[in-house]
Structures are given as C-alpha cells and as structure tokens.
Amino acid sequence: MYIPTKMAMTDAQSIAEFISKFGFGALVSDNLNATHLPFILAPDEGAFGCLYGHFARANPHWEAAEGKRVMVLFNGPHSYISPTWYSSQPAVPTWNYAAVHCYGVLTLLNESENAQAMQQLVRKYEPELLEANEVMPEDYQARLRKAVVGFKIEIDAIHAKEKLGQHRKKEDQQGVYAALCNSDHADDRALAAYMKKRKLGLGND
C-alpha cells in the first residue's frame, strides 16, 4: 500500500484499536483468492501480534493458504470528498479513508485452540451468549466446530494509512470536516467521527 509519510499510522496501540473496531477483514492468499472473515487480534503475541480466525471447512481457501504468507485487509470509514468543500481552488474530487494491511504466515489451529479462539470471538461481540446454554449448548457448538478450520496468522509486517486530508491547508480541512459532519449520508458522518477521534484533518493546528 502506498503510504505518504504524513498519512502513515505507526502507533501500535492505535493500530490495535483500529483492528479491534474494524475487525471484519479480507484474507488474501498468494493465489489471489480472498475470503471475508471476522478476526480477533492478540496484540501481545509475537513481534506485531497474531490474528485469529476460522474458515468454513468446505471453503478450499484454507488448504491453499496453509503455511503460506497471506495479507489481511481491514477497512475503516471512507467517503467521497467534493472539491467544493475546499477553500482553495482549483481542486478535484478525492476519496478519504483509513486502512490497515497485515502480513504473516497462516498456520492451522488444533481443536482446542480453535475452540478457545471462537470463544474469544463470541466474547468480543456478544459475551452473554457464552452463558446462554439454551441458545448455544456445548454439544451443538462442538458439532459445528467440526465444520470450520481455525487458524492464526503471526503478523510480520503492518502497513497502516489514514488519508484524512491532514496534508491540506487548515481552511480546506475545516471545510471538509464541516461538510462530512452535516451530511445526510451515514458513511460521511462515520468518517467525521473517526477524524474527530483521531484528531486528524480537523484544521485545528
């Protein structure tokens, strides 16, 4: 991913928070096959952390990816940016976004490791289900786990980018941020909220 210096996200904690919030990623292997999956990041495992996930066993992608170096793409908020929102003219349309690409070798999990990883996934999104035996009986979970293949990816490189207009003049940043905040489109407002949280592209400097 092309990352100009001003758009690089390098802080490990910020990257971990990004992956946690936008954890539905696309796993791409060297044969250019892609599978869209939810991931759990274990930030303290290995030099850059480990990603955990699982394929449907019927999906042949896991066989192609086993033991291979893969890429996982995580996308954050994104939106069209109109040149009419800038104070500086002339200008052209663009697209602002945030994204993180993780790289590493994929290895398969054993049955116990996969059960633990899947519990972590449920704990993240709906922890109450772990105690709801009437909804998810253990024997039912065990049967379903046989239909999936768990894996982990020990991350060896991360490319993280935030293209939020922070390289533009203060007045241009303010115009874009105001337009996004006042938009009727949910994607625009989501991008504005992300910019506010990250304190980037707001024109406050």
Short mmCIF file of C-alpha atoms in Angstrom, two decimals:
data_model
loop_
_atom_site.label_atom_id
_atom_site.label_comp_id
_atom_site.label_asym_id
_atom_site.label_seq_id
_atom_site.Cartn_x
_atom_site.Cartn_y
_atom_site.Cartn_z
CA MET A 1 0.00 0.00 0.00
CA TYR A 2 1.33 3.41 -0.97
CA ILE A 3 1.62 5.49 2.21
CA PRO A 4 2.91 9.07 2.10
CA THR A 5 4.78 9.96 5.28
CA LYS A 6 2.09 12.32 6.57
CA MET A 7 -0.57 9.61 6.20
CA ALA A 8 1.27 6.79 7.99
CA MET A 9 -0.27 5.37 11.16
CA THR A 10 2.63 3.96 13.15
CA ASP A 11 1.48 3.79 16.77
CA ALA A 12 0.98 0.15 17.75
CA GLN A 13 -1.85 0.90 20.17
CA SER A 14 -3.76 2.91 17.55
CA ILE A 15 -3.35 0.12 15.01
CA ALA A 16 -4.55 -2.49 17.53
CA GLU A 17 -7.62 -0.37 18.33
CA PHE A 18 -8.34 0.02 14.61
CA ILE A 19 -8.23 -3.74 14.00
CA SER A 20 -10.40 -4.37 17.04
CA LYS A 21 -13.04 -1.87 15.91
CA PHE A 22 -12.98 -2.79 12.21
CA GLY A 23 -12.26 -6.48 12.67
CA PHE A 24 -14.13 -7.83 9.64
CA GLY A 25 -11.30 -8.22 7.16
CA ALA A 26 -10.43 -9.77 3.81
CA LEU A 27 -7.79 -12.52 3.84
CA VAL A 28 -5.89 -12.70 0.53
CA SER A 29 -3.52 -15.54 -0.30
CA ASP A 30 -0.77 -15.77 -2.92
CA ASN A 31 -3.17 -17.27 -5.47
CA LEU A 32 -5.24 -14.05 -5.21
CA ASN A 33 -8.14 -15.85 -3.58
CA ALA A 34 -9.91 -13.80 -0.90
CA THR A 35 -12.20 -14.70 1.99
CA HIS A 36 -14.05 -12.17 4.15
CA LEU A 37 -13.88 -13.09 7.84
CA PRO A 38 -14.10 -11.67 11.37
CA PHE A 39 -10.73 -11.59 13.14
CA ILE A 40 -9.52 -11.37 16.70
CA LEU A 41 -6.17 -9.67 17.33
CA ALA A 42 -3.88 -10.89 20.12
CA PRO A 43 -1.57 -7.84 20.21
CA ASP A 44 0.91 -9.29 22.70
CA GLU A 45 1.70 -12.46 20.77
CA GLY A 46 4.79 -12.25 18.55
CA ALA A 47 6.56 -9.13 17.38
CA PHE A 48 3.46 -7.49 15.86
CA GLY A 49 0.64 -9.59 17.29
CA CYS A 50 -1.37 -12.54 15.97
CA LEU A 51 -4.67 -12.65 14.12
CA TYR A 52 -7.10 -15.49 14.81
CA GLY A 53 -9.98 -16.59 12.62
CA HIS A 54 -11.65 -19.58 11.01
CA PHE A 55 -12.70 -20.77 7.56
CA ALA A 56 -15.70 -22.89 6.71
CA ARG A 57 -14.19 -26.34 6.20
CA ALA A 58 -15.98 -26.52 2.84
CA ASN A 59 -14.06 -23.44 1.69
CA PRO A 60 -10.94 -24.70 -0.16
CA HIS A 61 -9.13 -21.45 0.60
CA TRP A 62 -7.78 -22.82 3.89
CA GLU A 63 -5.89 -25.56 2.06
CA ALA A 64 -4.36 -23.07 -0.37
CA ALA A 65 -3.39 -20.68 2.44
CA GLU A 66 -1.97 -23.16 4.96
CA GLY A 67 1.69 -22.47 5.62
CA LYS A 68 1.72 -19.52 3.20
CA ARG A 69 2.29 -15.82 3.74
CA VAL A 70 -1.02 -14.01 3.42
CA MET A 71 -2.40 -10.49 3.65
CA VAL A 72 -5.40 -9.34 5.68
CA LEU A 73 -7.05 -6.03 4.77
CA PHE A 74 -9.03 -4.05 7.34
CA ASN A 75 -11.04 -1.07 6.12
CA GLY A 76 -12.20 1.79 8.30
CA PRO A 77 -14.57 4.65 7.47
CA HIS A 78 -14.31 6.12 3.98
CA SER A 79 -16.11 8.71 1.88
CA TYR A 80 -16.13 10.79 -1.27
CA ILE A 81 -14.66 14.27 -0.82
CA SER A 82 -16.05 17.06 -3.02
CA PRO A 83 -13.70 19.80 -4.27
CA THR A 84 -16.45 22.30 -3.45
CA TRP A 85 -15.71 21.74 0.23
CA TYR A 86 -12.24 23.29 -0.08
CA SER A 87 -11.48 26.98 0.28
CA SER A 88 -8.54 26.53 -2.11
CA GLN A 89 -9.28 26.38 -5.83
CA PRO A 90 -8.79 24.80 -8.31
CA ALA A 91 -9.35 21.35 -6.80
CA VAL A 92 -10.52 17.88 -7.80
CA PRO A 93 -12.61 15.18 -6.10
CA THR A 94 -10.89 12.57 -3.97
CA TRP A 95 -11.70 9.76 -1.53
CA ASN A 96 -10.62 9.80 2.11
CA TYR A 97 -10.24 6.62 4.14
CA ALA A 98 -8.33 4.64 6.74
CA ALA A 99 -7.00 1.13 6.19
CA VAL A 100 -4.63 -1.39 7.77
CA HIS A 101 -2.92 -4.26 5.92
CA CYS A 102 -1.38 -7.09 7.96
CA TYR A 103 1.00 -9.72 6.61
CA GLY A 104 2.15 -13.04 8.01
CA VAL A 105 2.25 -16.81 7.66
CA LEU A 106 -1.02 -18.69 8.25
CA THR A 107 -0.92 -21.82 10.40
CA LEU A 108 -3.84 -24.04 11.40
CA LEU A 109 -5.10 -24.44 14.95
CA ASN A 110 -5.81 -27.69 16.73
CA GLU A 111 -9.30 -28.42 18.04
CA SER A 112 -8.66 -26.97 21.49
CA GLU A 113 -7.02 -23.82 20.15
CA ASN A 114 -9.85 -23.28 17.70
CA ALA A 115 -12.49 -23.65 20.44
CA GLN A 116 -10.68 -21.02 22.50
CA ALA A 117 -10.36 -18.66 19.54
CA MET A 118 -14.04 -18.97 18.70
CA GLN A 119 -14.95 -18.27 22.32
CA GLN A 120 -12.86 -15.10 22.13
CA LEU A 121 -14.80 -14.03 19.04
CA VAL A 122 -18.15 -14.54 20.78
CA ARG A 123 -16.84 -12.80 23.90
CA LYS A 124 -16.00 -9.74 21.83
CA TYR A 125 -19.35 -9.38 20.04
CA GLU A 126 -21.93 -10.94 22.38
CA PRO A 127 -20.41 -12.23 25.63
CA GLU A 128 -23.82 -13.06 27.09
CA LEU A 129 -24.06 -15.97 24.65
CA LEU A 130 -21.26 -17.79 26.47
CA GLU A 131 -23.65 -18.32 29.39
CA ALA A 132 -26.76 -18.93 27.27
CA ASN A 133 -26.70 -22.72 27.18
CA GLU A 134 -30.22 -22.87 25.80
CA VAL A 135 -29.08 -20.89 22.74
CA MET A 136 -25.64 -22.45 22.29
CA PRO A 137 -25.47 -25.86 24.02
CA GLU A 138 -21.90 -27.18 24.26
CA ASP A 139 -22.65 -30.33 22.27
CA TYR A 140 -24.17 -28.21 19.50
CA GLN A 141 -21.08 -25.94 19.46
CA ALA A 142 -18.82 -28.98 19.30
CA ARG A 143 -20.67 -30.34 16.27
CA LEU A 144 -20.50 -27.01 14.46
CA ARG A 145 -16.78 -26.60 15.19
CA LYS A 146 -16.15 -29.69 13.10
CA ALA A 147 -17.42 -27.70 10.11
CA VAL A 148 -14.76 -25.00 10.46
CA VAL A 149 -10.98 -24.78 10.29
CA GLY A 150 -9.32 -22.41 12.76
CA PHE A 151 -6.10 -20.60 12.01
CA LYS A 152 -3.73 -17.94 13.27
CA ILE A 153 -1.51 -15.51 11.43
CA GLU A 154 1.63 -14.34 13.21
CA ILE A 155 1.98 -10.82 11.86
CA ASP A 156 5.40 -9.95 10.47
CA ALA A 157 4.56 -6.60 8.86
CA ILE A 158 1.84 -3.95 9.08
CA HIS A 159 1.04 -1.16 6.64
CA ALA A 160 -1.40 1.37 8.10
CA LYS A 161 -2.71 4.51 6.40
CA GLU A 162 -5.03 7.38 7.31
CA LYS A 163 -5.83 9.59 4.31
CA LEU A 164 -7.95 12.19 6.05
CA GLY A 165 -6.93 15.40 4.33
CA GLN A 166 -4.45 16.25 7.08
CA HIS A 167 -1.93 17.32 4.43
CA ARG A 168 -4.17 20.15 3.17
CA LYS A 169 -4.46 23.76 4.34
CA LYS A 170 -6.25 24.44 7.62
CA GLU A 171 -9.23 26.07 5.86
CA ASP A 172 -9.60 23.11 3.47
CA GLN A 173 -9.60 20.66 6.37
CA GLN A 174 -12.25 22.67 8.19
CA GLY A 175 -14.46 22.78 5.11
CA VAL A 176 -14.26 19.02 4.57
CA TYR A 177 -14.88 18.19 8.20
CA ALA A 178 -17.91 20.50 8.40
CA ALA A 179 -19.40 19.02 5.22
CA LEU A 180 -18.94 15.47 6.48
CA CYS A 181 -20.49 16.29 9.86
CA ASN A 182 -23.54 17.90 8.24
CA SER A 183 -24.05 15.24 5.59
CA ASP A 184 -27.17 13.08 5.33
CA HIS A 185 -25.01 10.06 4.49
CA ALA A 186 -24.04 7.69 7.30
CA ASP A 187 -20.64 6.96 5.72
CA ASP A 188 -19.77 10.66 5.74
CA ARG A 189 -20.69 11.07 9.39
CA ALA A 190 -18.79 7.91 10.32
CA LEU A 191 -15.67 9.30 8.68
CA ALA A 192 -16.14 12.62 10.51
CA ALA A 193 -16.47 10.78 13.82
CA TYR A 194 -13.27 8.83 13.10
CA MET A 195 -11.42 12.05 12.21
CA LYS A 196 -12.60 13.64 15.45
CA LYS A 197 -11.45 10.68 17.50
CA ARG A 198 -8.08 10.59 15.79
CA LYS A 199 -7.79 14.41 15.79
CA LEU A 200 -6.76 14.42 12.15
CA GLY A 201 -8.00 16.55 9.25
CA LEU A 202 -9.95 18.88 11.52
CA GLY A 203 -7.99 22.04 10.74
CA ASN A 204 -7.28 22.78 14.39
CA ASP A 205 -3.50 23.03 14.09
#
